[in-house]
Structures are given as structure tokens and as C-alpha cells.
Coordinates of C-alpha atoms in Angstrom, one line a residue:
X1 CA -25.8 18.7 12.7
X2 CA -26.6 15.5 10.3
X3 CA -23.6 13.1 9.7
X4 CA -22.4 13.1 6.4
X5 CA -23.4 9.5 4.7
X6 CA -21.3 7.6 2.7
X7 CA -23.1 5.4 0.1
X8 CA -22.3 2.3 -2.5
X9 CA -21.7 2.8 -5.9
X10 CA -23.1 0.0 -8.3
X11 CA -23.9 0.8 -11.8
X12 CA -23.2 4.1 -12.1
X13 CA -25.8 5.1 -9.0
X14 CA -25.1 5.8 -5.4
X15 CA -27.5 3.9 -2.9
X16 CA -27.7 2.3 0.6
X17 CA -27.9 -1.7 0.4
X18 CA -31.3 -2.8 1.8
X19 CA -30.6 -4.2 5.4
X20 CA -27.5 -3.0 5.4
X21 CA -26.1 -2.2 9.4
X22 CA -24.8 1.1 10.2
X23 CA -20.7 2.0 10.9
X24 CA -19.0 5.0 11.6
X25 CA -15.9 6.6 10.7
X26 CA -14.5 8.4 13.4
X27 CA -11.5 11.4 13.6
X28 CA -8.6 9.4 15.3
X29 CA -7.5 12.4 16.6
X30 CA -10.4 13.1 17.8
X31 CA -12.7 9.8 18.3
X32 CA -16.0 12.0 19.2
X33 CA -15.7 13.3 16.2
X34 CA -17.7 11.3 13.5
X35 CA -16.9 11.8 10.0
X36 CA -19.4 9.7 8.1
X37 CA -22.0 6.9 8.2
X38 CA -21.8 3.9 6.1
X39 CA -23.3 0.9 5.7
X40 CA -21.6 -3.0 6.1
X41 CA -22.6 -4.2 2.8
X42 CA -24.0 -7.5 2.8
X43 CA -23.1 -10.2 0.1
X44 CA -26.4 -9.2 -1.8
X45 CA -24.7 -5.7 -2.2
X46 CA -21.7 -7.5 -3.9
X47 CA -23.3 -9.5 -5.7
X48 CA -25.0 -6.4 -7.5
X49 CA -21.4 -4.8 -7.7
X50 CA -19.9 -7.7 -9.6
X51 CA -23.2 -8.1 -11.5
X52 CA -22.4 -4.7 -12.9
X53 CA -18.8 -5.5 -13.6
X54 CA -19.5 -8.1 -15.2
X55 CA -22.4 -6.6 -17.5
X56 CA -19.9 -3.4 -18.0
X57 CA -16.7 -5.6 -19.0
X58 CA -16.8 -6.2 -23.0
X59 CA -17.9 -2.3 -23.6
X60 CA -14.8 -1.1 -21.4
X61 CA -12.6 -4.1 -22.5
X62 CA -13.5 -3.2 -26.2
X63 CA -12.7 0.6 -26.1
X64 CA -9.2 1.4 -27.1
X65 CA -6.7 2.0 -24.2
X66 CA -6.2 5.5 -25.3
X67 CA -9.6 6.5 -24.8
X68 CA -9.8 4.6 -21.4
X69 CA -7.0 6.2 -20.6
X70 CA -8.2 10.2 -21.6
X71 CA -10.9 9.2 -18.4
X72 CA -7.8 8.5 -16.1
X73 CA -6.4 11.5 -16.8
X74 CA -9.5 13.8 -16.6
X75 CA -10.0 12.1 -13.0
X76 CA -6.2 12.6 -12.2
X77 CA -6.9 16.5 -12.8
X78 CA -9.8 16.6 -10.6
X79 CA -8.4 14.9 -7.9
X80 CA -5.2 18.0 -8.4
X81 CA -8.1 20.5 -8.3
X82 CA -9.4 19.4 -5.3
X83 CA -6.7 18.4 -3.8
X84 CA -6.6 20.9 -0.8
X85 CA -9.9 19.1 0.7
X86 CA -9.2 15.6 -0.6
X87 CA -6.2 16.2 1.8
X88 CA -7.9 17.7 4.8
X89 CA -10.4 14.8 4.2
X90 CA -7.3 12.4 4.7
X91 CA -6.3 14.0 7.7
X92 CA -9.5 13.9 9.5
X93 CA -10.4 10.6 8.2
X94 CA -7.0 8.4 8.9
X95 CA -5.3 10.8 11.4
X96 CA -1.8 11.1 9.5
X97 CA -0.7 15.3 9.0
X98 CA -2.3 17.3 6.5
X99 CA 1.6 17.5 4.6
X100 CA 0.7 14.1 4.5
X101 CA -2.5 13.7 3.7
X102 CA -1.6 16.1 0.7
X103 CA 1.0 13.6 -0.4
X104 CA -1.7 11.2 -0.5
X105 CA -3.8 12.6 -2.9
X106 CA -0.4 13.8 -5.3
X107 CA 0.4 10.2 -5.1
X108 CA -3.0 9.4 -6.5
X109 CA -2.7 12.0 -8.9
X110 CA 1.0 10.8 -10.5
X111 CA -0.9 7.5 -10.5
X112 CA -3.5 9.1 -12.8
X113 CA -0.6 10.4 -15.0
X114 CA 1.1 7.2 -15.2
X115 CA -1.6 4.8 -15.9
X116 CA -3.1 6.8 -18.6
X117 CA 0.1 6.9 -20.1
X118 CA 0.3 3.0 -20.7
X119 CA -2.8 3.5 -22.7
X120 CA -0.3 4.5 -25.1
X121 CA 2.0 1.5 -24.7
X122 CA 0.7 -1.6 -23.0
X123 CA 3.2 -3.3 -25.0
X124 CA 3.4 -6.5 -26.4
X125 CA 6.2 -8.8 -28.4
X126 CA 7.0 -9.8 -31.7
X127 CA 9.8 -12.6 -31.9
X128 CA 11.3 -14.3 -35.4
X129 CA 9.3 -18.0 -36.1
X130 CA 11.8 -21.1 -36.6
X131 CA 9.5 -22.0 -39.3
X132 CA 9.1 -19.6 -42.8
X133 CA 6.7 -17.4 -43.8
X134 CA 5.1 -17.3 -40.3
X135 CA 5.1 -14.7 -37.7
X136 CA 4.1 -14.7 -33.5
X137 CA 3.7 -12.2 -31.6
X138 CA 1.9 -11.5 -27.9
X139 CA -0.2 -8.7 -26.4
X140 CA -1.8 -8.1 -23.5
X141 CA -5.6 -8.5 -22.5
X142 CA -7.5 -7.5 -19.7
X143 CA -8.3 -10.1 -16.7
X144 CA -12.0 -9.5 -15.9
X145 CA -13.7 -8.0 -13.2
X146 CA -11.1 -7.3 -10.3
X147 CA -12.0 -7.3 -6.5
X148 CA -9.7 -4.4 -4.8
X149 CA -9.3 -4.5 -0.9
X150 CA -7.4 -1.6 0.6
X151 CA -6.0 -0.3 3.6
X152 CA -6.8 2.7 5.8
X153 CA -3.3 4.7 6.1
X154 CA -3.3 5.4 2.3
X155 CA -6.7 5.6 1.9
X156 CA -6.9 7.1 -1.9
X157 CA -3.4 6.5 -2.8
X158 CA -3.5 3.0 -2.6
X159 CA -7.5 2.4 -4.9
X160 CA -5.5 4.7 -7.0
X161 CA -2.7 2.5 -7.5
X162 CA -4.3 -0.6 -7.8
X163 CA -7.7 1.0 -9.6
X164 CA -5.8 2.5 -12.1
X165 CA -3.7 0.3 -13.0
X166 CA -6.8 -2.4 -13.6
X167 CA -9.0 0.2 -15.6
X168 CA -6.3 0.8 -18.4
X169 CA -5.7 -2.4 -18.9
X170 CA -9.7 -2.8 -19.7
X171 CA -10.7 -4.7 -16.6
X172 CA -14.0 -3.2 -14.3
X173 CA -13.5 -3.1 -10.8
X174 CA -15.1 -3.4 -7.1
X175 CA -13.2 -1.4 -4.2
X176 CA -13.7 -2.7 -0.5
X177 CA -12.1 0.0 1.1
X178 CA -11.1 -0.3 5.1
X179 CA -13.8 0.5 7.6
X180 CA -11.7 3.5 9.1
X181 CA -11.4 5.8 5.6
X182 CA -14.7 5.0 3.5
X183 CA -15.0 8.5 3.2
X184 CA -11.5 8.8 1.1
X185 CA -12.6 5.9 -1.2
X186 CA -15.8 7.8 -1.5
X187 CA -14.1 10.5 -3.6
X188 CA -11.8 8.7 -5.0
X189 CA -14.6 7.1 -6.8
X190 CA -16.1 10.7 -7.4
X191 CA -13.4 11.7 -9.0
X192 CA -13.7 8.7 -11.6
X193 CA -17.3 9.2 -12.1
X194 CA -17.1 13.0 -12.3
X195 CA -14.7 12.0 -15.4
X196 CA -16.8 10.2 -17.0
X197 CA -16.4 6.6 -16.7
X198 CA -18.9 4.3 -17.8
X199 CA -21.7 2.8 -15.6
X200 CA -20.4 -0.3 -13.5
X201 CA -16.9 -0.1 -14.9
X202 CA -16.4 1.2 -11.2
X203 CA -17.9 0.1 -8.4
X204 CA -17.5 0.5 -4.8
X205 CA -18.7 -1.5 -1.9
X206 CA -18.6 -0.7 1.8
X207 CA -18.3 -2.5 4.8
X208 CA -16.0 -4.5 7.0
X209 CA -13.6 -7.2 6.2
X210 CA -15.9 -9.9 8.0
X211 CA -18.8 -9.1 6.1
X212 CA -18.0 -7.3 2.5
X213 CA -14.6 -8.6 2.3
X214 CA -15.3 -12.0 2.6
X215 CA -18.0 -11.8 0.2
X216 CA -16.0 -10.2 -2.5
X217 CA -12.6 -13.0 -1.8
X218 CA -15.9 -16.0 -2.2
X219 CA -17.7 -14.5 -5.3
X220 CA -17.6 -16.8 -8.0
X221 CA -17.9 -14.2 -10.9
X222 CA -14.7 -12.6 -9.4
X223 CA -11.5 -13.3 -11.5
X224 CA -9.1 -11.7 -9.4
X225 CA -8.2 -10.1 -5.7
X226 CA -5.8 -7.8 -5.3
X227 CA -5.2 -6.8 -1.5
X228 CA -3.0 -4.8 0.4
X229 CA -3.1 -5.4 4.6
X230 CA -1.5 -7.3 7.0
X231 CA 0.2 -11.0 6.5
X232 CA -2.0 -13.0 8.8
X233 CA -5.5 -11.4 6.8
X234 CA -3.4 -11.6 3.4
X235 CA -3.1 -15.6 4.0
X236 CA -7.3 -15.9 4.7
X237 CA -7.4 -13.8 1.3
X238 CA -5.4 -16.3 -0.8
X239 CA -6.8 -19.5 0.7
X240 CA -10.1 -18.1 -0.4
X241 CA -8.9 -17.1 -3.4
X242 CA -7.2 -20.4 -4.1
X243 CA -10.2 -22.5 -3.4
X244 CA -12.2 -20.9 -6.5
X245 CA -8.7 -20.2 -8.9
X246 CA -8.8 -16.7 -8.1
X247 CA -5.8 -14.4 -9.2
X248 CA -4.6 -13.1 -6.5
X249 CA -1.9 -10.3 -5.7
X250 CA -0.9 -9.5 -2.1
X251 CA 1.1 -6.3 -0.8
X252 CA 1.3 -7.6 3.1
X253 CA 3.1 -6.2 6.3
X254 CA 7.2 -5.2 6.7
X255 CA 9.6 -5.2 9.5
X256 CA 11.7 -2.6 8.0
X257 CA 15.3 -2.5 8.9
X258 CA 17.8 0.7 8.3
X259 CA 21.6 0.3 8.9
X260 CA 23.7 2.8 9.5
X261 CA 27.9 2.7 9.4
X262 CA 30.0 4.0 11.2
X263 CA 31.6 6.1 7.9
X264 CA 28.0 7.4 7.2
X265 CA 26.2 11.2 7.4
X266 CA 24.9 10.7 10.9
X267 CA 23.1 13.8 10.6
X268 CA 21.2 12.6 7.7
X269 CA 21.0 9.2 9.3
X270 CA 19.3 10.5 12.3
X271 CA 16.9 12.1 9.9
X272 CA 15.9 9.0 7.8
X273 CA 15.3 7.2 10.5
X274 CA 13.0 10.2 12.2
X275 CA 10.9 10.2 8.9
X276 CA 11.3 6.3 9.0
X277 CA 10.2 5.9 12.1
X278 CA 7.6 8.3 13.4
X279 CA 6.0 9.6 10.1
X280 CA 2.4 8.2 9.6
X281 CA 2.8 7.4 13.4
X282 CA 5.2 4.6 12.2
X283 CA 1.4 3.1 10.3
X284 CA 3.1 2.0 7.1
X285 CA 4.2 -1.2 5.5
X286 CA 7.3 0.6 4.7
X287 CA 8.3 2.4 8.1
X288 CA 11.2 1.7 9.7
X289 CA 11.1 -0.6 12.8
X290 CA 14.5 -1.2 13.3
X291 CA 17.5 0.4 13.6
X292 CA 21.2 -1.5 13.3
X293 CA 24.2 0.6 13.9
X294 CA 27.8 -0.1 13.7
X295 CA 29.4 -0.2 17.1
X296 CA 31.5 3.0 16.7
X297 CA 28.7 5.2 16.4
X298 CA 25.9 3.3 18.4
X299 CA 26.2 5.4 21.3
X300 CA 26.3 8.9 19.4
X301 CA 23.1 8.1 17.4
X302 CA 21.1 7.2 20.3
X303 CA 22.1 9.7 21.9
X304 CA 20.7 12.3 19.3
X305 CA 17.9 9.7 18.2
X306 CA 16.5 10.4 21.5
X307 CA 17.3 14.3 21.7
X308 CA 15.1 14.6 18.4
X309 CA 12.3 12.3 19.3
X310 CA 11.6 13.8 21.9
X311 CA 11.5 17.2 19.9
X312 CA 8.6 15.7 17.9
X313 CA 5.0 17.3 18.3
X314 CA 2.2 15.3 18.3
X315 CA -1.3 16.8 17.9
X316 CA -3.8 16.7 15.2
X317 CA -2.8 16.7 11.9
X318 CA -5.1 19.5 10.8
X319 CA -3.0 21.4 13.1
X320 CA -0.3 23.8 12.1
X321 CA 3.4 22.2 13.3
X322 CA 2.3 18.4 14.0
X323 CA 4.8 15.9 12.8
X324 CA 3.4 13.4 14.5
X325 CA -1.0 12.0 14.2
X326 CA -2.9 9.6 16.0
X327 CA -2.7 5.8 15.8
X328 CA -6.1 5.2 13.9
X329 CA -8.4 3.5 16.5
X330 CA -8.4 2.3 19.9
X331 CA -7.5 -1.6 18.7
X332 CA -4.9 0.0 17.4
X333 CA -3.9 2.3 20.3
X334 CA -3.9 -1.2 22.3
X335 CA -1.7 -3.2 20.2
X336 CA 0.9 -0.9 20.4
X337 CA 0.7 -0.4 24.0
X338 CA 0.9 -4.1 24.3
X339 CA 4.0 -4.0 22.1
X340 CA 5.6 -2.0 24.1
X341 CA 5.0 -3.6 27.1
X342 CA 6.3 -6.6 25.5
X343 CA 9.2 -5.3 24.7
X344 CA 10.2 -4.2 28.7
X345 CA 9.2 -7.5 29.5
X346 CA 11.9 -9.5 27.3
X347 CA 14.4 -7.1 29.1
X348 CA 15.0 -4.2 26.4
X349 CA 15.7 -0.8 27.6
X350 CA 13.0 1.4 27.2
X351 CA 14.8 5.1 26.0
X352 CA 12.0 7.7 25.5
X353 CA 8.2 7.2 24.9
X354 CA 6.8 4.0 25.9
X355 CA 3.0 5.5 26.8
X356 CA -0.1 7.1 25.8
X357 CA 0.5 10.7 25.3
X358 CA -1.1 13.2 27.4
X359 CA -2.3 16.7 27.1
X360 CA -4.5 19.0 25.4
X361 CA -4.2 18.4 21.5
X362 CA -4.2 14.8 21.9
X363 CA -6.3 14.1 24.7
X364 CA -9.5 13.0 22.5
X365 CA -6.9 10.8 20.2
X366 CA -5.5 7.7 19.7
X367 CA -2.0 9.1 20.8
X368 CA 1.1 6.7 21.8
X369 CA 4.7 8.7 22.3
X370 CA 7.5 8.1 19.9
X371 CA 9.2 5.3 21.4
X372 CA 13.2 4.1 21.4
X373 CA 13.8 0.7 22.4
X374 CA 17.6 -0.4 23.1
X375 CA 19.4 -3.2 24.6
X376 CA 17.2 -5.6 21.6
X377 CA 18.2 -9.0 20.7
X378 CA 17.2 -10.4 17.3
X379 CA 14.9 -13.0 19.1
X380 CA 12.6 -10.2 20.6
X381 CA 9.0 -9.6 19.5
X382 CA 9.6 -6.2 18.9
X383 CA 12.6 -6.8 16.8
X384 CA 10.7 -9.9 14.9
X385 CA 7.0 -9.0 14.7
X386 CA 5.5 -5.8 12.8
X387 CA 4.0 -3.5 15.3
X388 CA 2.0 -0.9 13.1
X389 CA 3.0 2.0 15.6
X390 CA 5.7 4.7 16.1
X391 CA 8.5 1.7 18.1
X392 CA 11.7 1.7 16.9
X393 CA 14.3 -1.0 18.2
X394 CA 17.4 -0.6 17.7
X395 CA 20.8 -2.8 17.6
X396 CA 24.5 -2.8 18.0
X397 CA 26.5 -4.6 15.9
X398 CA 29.9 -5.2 15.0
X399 CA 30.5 -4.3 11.4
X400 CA 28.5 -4.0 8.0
X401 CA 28.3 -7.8 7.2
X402 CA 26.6 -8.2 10.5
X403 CA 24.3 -5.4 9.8
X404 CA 22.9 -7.0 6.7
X405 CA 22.7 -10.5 8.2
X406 CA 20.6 -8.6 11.5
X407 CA 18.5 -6.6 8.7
X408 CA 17.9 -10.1 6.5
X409 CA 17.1 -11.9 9.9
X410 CA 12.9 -11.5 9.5
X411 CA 10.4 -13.4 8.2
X412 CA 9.2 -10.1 6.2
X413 CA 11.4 -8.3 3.1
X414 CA 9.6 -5.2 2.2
X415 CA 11.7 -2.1 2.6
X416 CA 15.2 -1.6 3.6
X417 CA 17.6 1.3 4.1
X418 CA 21.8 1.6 4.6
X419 CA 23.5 4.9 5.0
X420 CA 27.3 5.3 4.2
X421 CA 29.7 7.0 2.5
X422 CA 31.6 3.6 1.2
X423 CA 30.5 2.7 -2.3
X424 CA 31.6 -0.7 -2.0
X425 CA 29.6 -1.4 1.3
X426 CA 26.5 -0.2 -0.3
X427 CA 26.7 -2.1 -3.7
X428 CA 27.5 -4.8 -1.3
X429 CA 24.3 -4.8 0.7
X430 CA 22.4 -4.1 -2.0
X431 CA 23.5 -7.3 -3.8
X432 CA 23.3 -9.3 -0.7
X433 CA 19.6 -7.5 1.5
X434 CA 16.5 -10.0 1.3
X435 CA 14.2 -6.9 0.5
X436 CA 12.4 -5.8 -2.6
X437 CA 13.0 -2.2 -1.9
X438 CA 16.4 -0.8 -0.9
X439 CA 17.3 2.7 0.1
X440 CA 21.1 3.9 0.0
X441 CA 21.4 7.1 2.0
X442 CA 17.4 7.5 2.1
X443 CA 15.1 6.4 4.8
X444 CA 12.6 3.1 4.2
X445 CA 9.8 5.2 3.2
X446 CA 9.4 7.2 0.0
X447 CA 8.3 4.9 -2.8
X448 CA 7.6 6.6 -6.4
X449 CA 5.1 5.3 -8.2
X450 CA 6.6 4.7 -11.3
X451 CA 9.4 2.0 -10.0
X452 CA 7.9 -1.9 -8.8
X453 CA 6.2 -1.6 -5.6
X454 CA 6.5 -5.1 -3.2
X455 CA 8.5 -7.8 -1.1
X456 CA 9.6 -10.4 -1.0
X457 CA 9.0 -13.7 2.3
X458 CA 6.2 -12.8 4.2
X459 CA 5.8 -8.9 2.8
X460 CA 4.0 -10.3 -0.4
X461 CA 3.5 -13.2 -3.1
X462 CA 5.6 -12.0 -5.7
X463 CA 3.8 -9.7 -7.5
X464 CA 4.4 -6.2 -7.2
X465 CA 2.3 -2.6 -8.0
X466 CA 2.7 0.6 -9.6
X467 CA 5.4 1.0 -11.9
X468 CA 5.3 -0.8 -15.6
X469 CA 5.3 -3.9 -13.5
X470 CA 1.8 -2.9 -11.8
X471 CA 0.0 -4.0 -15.0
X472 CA 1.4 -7.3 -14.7
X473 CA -1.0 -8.5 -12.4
X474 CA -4.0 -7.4 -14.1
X475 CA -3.3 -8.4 -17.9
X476 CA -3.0 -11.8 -19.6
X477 CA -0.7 -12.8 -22.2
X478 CA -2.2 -14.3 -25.1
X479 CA 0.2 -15.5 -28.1
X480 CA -0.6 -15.6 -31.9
X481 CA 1.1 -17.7 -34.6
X482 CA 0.1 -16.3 -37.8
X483 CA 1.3 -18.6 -40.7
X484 CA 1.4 -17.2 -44.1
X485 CA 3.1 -19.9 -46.2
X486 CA 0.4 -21.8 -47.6
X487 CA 1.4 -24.8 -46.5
X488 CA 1.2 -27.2 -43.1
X489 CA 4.5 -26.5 -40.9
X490 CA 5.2 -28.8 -38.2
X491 CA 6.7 -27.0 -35.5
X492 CA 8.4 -28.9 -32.6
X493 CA 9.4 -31.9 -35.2
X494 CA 12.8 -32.8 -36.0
X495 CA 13.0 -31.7 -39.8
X496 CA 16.2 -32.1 -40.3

């Protein structure tokens, strides 16, 4: 049977790039399995994409917001149509469980709902003059053409949040998606063309990191790079970026903490962390990699931490019961395995997991058990360095203001969690966590798309996505003094 191919879209037409080498996607649950070929787009192929964004900008910056925004909306209700397939084509393409991989697309599709709805709004200012007769105000204009690099483990979630945010606001776009899910971007893009949006509003280039992403950080004609992947790659993107004056906006890596107290639900503790933990096989910025409990109940929650990881199936994702996919290639596979063995090296006590799994669903995958690391110390790798993988460390301490200091102890600030039933403790840690997302009573994952998305340190440079916020990025502010007095007025002298 013929692999499926997975083309380039520049200017409206899908097309291989001439000399372009050939990649693969592969099933992580099944690496034999190949899902598409693709090409790695040389910078020839970008330069075409951004020649198109840049020919297609004043049209699509010129029509009114609520029109753009009518094409959001039609490709929102496509991607909900097809949203059954789209999320079987997440599955098989980035490894993560078909609930999952449903969520995926729905995310993408309240994305759709939200951005078109700032077409209505995109709001400006007005403010009172110190001068007479003489009015300012500010409103918001598009950027330009936006270069949009995304990850793998939310592979049409994450174009979706960034895409749509950029297209309302009148800006064209090129996504680089990762090399593991081109597929996923593939309809994504689809869905946006199937809607009706204008010929190289949208553009999509394929093609490793090395080859397409660098391209796209260099290109001159490239206002602004938003990316979402790891810290170390996220500092190559901005010391690109800043060479040229690019804009750039980067959602970067977590080392998620959640605390638990000793007054809290431990039942619903034990299930945040679960969720926090081992969903997505632990593959999100957000999941939870440690775990700080208050002495009283330390031993009693790793006791039944351990009782219900082990409980946990892992298998394909396609497959009916699986709450826990592959990792989403071999590299992958082997940093976590090297984590681990990390971990036993510096001395901490290796609980449950701590290997490749074996058997028949997952024999063909990128498989790694859910693992439970105790006796950690706050100078550890694995308590200080983001795996990417389902490893959870977790620590005793004393009381709650010891739990916050342990949580704020990272170089990352992403997501954060604390469970109790003390109102005080909570407002407490909320006031006083280095995170830019915090959780009370909720695991570290679980983000809606219409609050601010980001972190703060080493999880991100400020700026954050989806949200009101997520146009921030992707808009400049231009003010306007209109003076109707007839007359010169000297602002900023002393008239009086």
C-alpha cells in the first residue's frame, strides 16, 4: 500500500519543494508503522512561503476583522465535523490516547470560537487630552507576516492557538510544524483552506528544525517568531531572532511542581497528580514532575501513588482502555531511560516503573513504565531538569511554607498545583508560587483557552497565548492625536 504524502502549502497550492529530501512520520506506538511522507523543505521552499505572505498581507490586513473572522469560524466547524478522524489522526501520529487526541482537536476548535470572536472587539483606547479641543486614542494593527514553530504533543491544538490568534488580527502566517506530526498540521491547514481563506494568507512549510526552522528564524522578510518547544532550542530561536529585530514570543519547557497538605482531599490529590503525571506519557510543558507532600501524609500518598500507578494500562492509544501512549520516538524513549537511570545513580529510591515496558500491545512502541521516584533532594537532576516523560519525584517536607519554597526552587515557572482544604494556605501560595499558572485543588494540566497561557524564568519570555492576552503578541499599538482646535497646542510645555 502507497504512503500517504504530506505536501507544502504556498499560495494557496499544495506541492513538493524541488530537491527536497524525504522524512517520515512514524506511529510511536507502533514505529513500523509509517503514517506519511514529507519533505525537509529547503530555504528556497521558505522563501516562496514568506514570498506569499508577504504579497497576501495588505488584502488580508485590509479586510475588516469581522469578515476574517466569519473564515475562523467556518474552519472551527469543520475541524468539529471532522473531529472523530482529526482525533484518530492525533493518536496515530503523536501516540497520546484517542480521549486525548479528541481533546486536541476540541481545543483547536474553542480556539476557532474564540479568535473569531475578537473580530468583534480587538479593542482599542480612547483617553481625555490635557490640551482642548483634541482627542487620542489607540488601536491595534496587525504585525506582518508571522513565522509559527510548533511542537509535536499538541500537534493541531497548538497552530490553532497561535494561527488563530495571528489571522484575526490581519497578519499572514508560515507554520513549521515538528517533524513527528506533519500530518496533523496538514489538516489543520485543510481545514483553513476548506473555509475559505485567501491564497498565501496561510502557509505551511515542512521539515526539520535544522533545516526549515532555521530558515524561517533567519528570513529577513519575517517580522516575528512565535515558538513553542524546549528552553535550550527556544534560546537558538531568540538569538536568531534578535540578530535581525525579530519579534519573538517563546512558550518553553516546565518543571511542574504540585503540593499537597496534609489537611487536603488525598483522594483527589492522588488523582491530580495521576492525570498530572502520566497523561500524555508525562509529554507536556505542563505535566507534573514533582510531587511535595507534607510530612503527615507523605507516607499514605505514596503508598496509594504507587497502588494506582501501577493500575495504569499502557497500550496504543487507538485502543479501547489505554490511559497511558507511547513516548514519541526512540530519542525520546532514550532520554527518559537515561533520566531515570540518573536518578538511581544520585541515590533516590526508585518505587515502581523505572524501565521499558514489555508485552504485546506495546512491544512495537516507544513504551517507558510510569515511574515513582522517592528519597529526592532538591539538588537532583530529576528534581531540577525537565525530563519530557512519565517520572514523577517526589518530596517530604515539613510544612506548607516549605512546600512553596521546594515548588519555587527551579529554574522553570510554568504550571503549579496545591491541594488543601485551608483557604488561607492556598491564597497564601498563590500570592507567594513563581509560576504563571496555578492550580488550587486541580492537577498542573488543564489549561482553557480563553485565560493567559505562559511562565514565567526559564518557561517563557514573558509573553503569553490564548486568552485576550494571545493577541498581544501579534498586534501593534499605534496612537492618534487628533486636534480639532484650530490652533497650534504645545503639549509637554509648561503653560502655566
Amino acid at each position: 500500500m502507497a504512503k500517504e504524502r504530506a505536501f507544502n502549502f504556498i499560495n494557496g497550492t499544495w506541492s513538493w519543494p524541488a530537491g527536497a529530501a524525504k522524512l517520515t512520520s512514524h506511529n510511536p506506538a507502533d514505529h513500523k508503522e509509517i503514517i506519511c511522507i514529507f519533505p525537509d523543505s529547503p530555504e528556497s521552499a521558505v522563501d516562496l512561503a514568506v514570498q506569499a505572505a508577504k504579497a497576501a498581507y495588505p488584502a488580508w490586513k485590509r479586510m475588516p476583522a469581522p469578515a476574517r473572522a466569519k473564515i475562523i469560524r467556518r474552519a472551527g466547524e469543520i475541524m468539529l465535523r471532522k473531529k472523530n478522524a482529526l482525533g484518530a489522526l492525533v493518536t496515530r501520529e503523536c501516540g497520546k490516547p484517542l480521549k486525548e487526541g479528541l481533546g486536541d482537536v476540541q481545543e483547536a476548535v474553542d480556539m476557532a470560537e474564540l479568535a473569531a470572536g475578537e473580530g468583534r472587539r480587538l479593542y482599542g483606547e480612547t483617553t481625555p487630552s490635557e490640551l482642548p479641543n483634541k482627542l487620542c486614542m489607540t488601536f491595534r494593527e496587525p504585525v506582518g507576516v508571522c513565522g509559527l514553530i510548533t511542537p509535536w504533543n499538541f500537534p493541531i491544538a497548538i497552530p490553532a492557538w497561535k494561527g488563530l490568534h495571528a489571522l484575526i488580527c490581519g497578519n499572514t502566517i508560515i507554520l513549521k510544524p515538528a517533524e513527528d506530526t506533519p500530518m496533523c498540521a496538514v489538516e489543520f491547514v485543510r481545514a483553513l483552506e476548506e473555509a475559505g481563506i485567501p491564497a498565501g494568507v496561510v502557509n505551511l512549510v515542512l521539515g526539520t528544525g535544522e533545516t526549515t526552522g532555521r530558515a524561517l528564524t533567519k528570513h529577513r522578510d519575517i517580522a516575528l517568531i512565535s515558538f513553542t518547544g524546549s528552553t535550550e532550542t527556544g534560546r537558538h530561536v531568540a538569538q536568531t531572532c534578535g540578530a535581525s529585530g525579530k519579534r519573538v514570543s517563546l512558550e518553553c519547557g516546565g518543571k511542574n511542581a504540585q503540593i499537597v497538605l496534609a489537611d487536603a482531599d488525598l483522594e483527589l490529590a492522588i488523582e491530580g497528580v495521576l492525570w498530572g503525571a502520566f497523561g500524555t506519557a508525562g509529554q507536556r510543558c505542563t505535566a507534573t514532575s514533582r510531587l511535595i507532600v507534607e510530612a503527615p501524609v507523605f507516607d499514605e500518598i505514596v503508598e496509594r501513588l504507587i497502588k494506582e500507578a501501577k493500575r495504569l494500562k499502557l497500550g496504543p492509544g487507538l485502543k479501547k482502555g489505554t490511559d497511558v501512549g507511547p513516548l514519541v520516538n526512540e530519542t525520546q524513549l532514550k532520554r527518559v531511560l537515561r533520566y531515570i537511570e540518573a536518578g538511581k545513580g544520585e541515590g533516590a529510591e526508585l518505587l515502581c516503573g523505572g524501565k521499558r515496558a514489555t508485552g504485546k500491545d506495546v512491544a512495537a512502541g516507544w513504551f517507558v513504565e510510569p515511574t515513582i521516584f522517592a528519597g529526592v533532594t532538591r539538588s537532583m537532576r530529576i528534581y531540577q531538569e525537565e525530563i519530557f516523560g512519565p517520572v514523577l519525584s517526589v518530596l517530604k517536607v515539613k510544612d506548607a511554607a516549605e512546600a512553596v519554597e521546594a515548588l519555587n526552587d527551579s529554574a522553570y515557572g510554568l504550571s503549579s498545583s496545591i491541594y488543601t482544604k485551608n483557604v488561607n494556605a492556598a491564597f497564601a501560595a498563590v500570592k507567594d508560587i513563581e509560576a504563571g499558572i496555578i492550580y488550587v485543588n486541580g492537577p498542573t494540566i488543564g489549561a482553557e483557552v480563553h485565560l493567559p497561557f505562559g511562565g514565567v524564568k526559564q518557561s517563557g519570555n514573558g509573553h503569553r497565548e490564548a486568552g485576550k492576552t494571545g493577541i498581544d503578541i501579534f498586534t501593534e499599538w499605534k496612537t492618534v492625536y487628533l486636534d480639532y482646535s484650530g490652533k497650534l497646542q504645545k503639549a509637554q510645555i509648561d503653560n502655566s
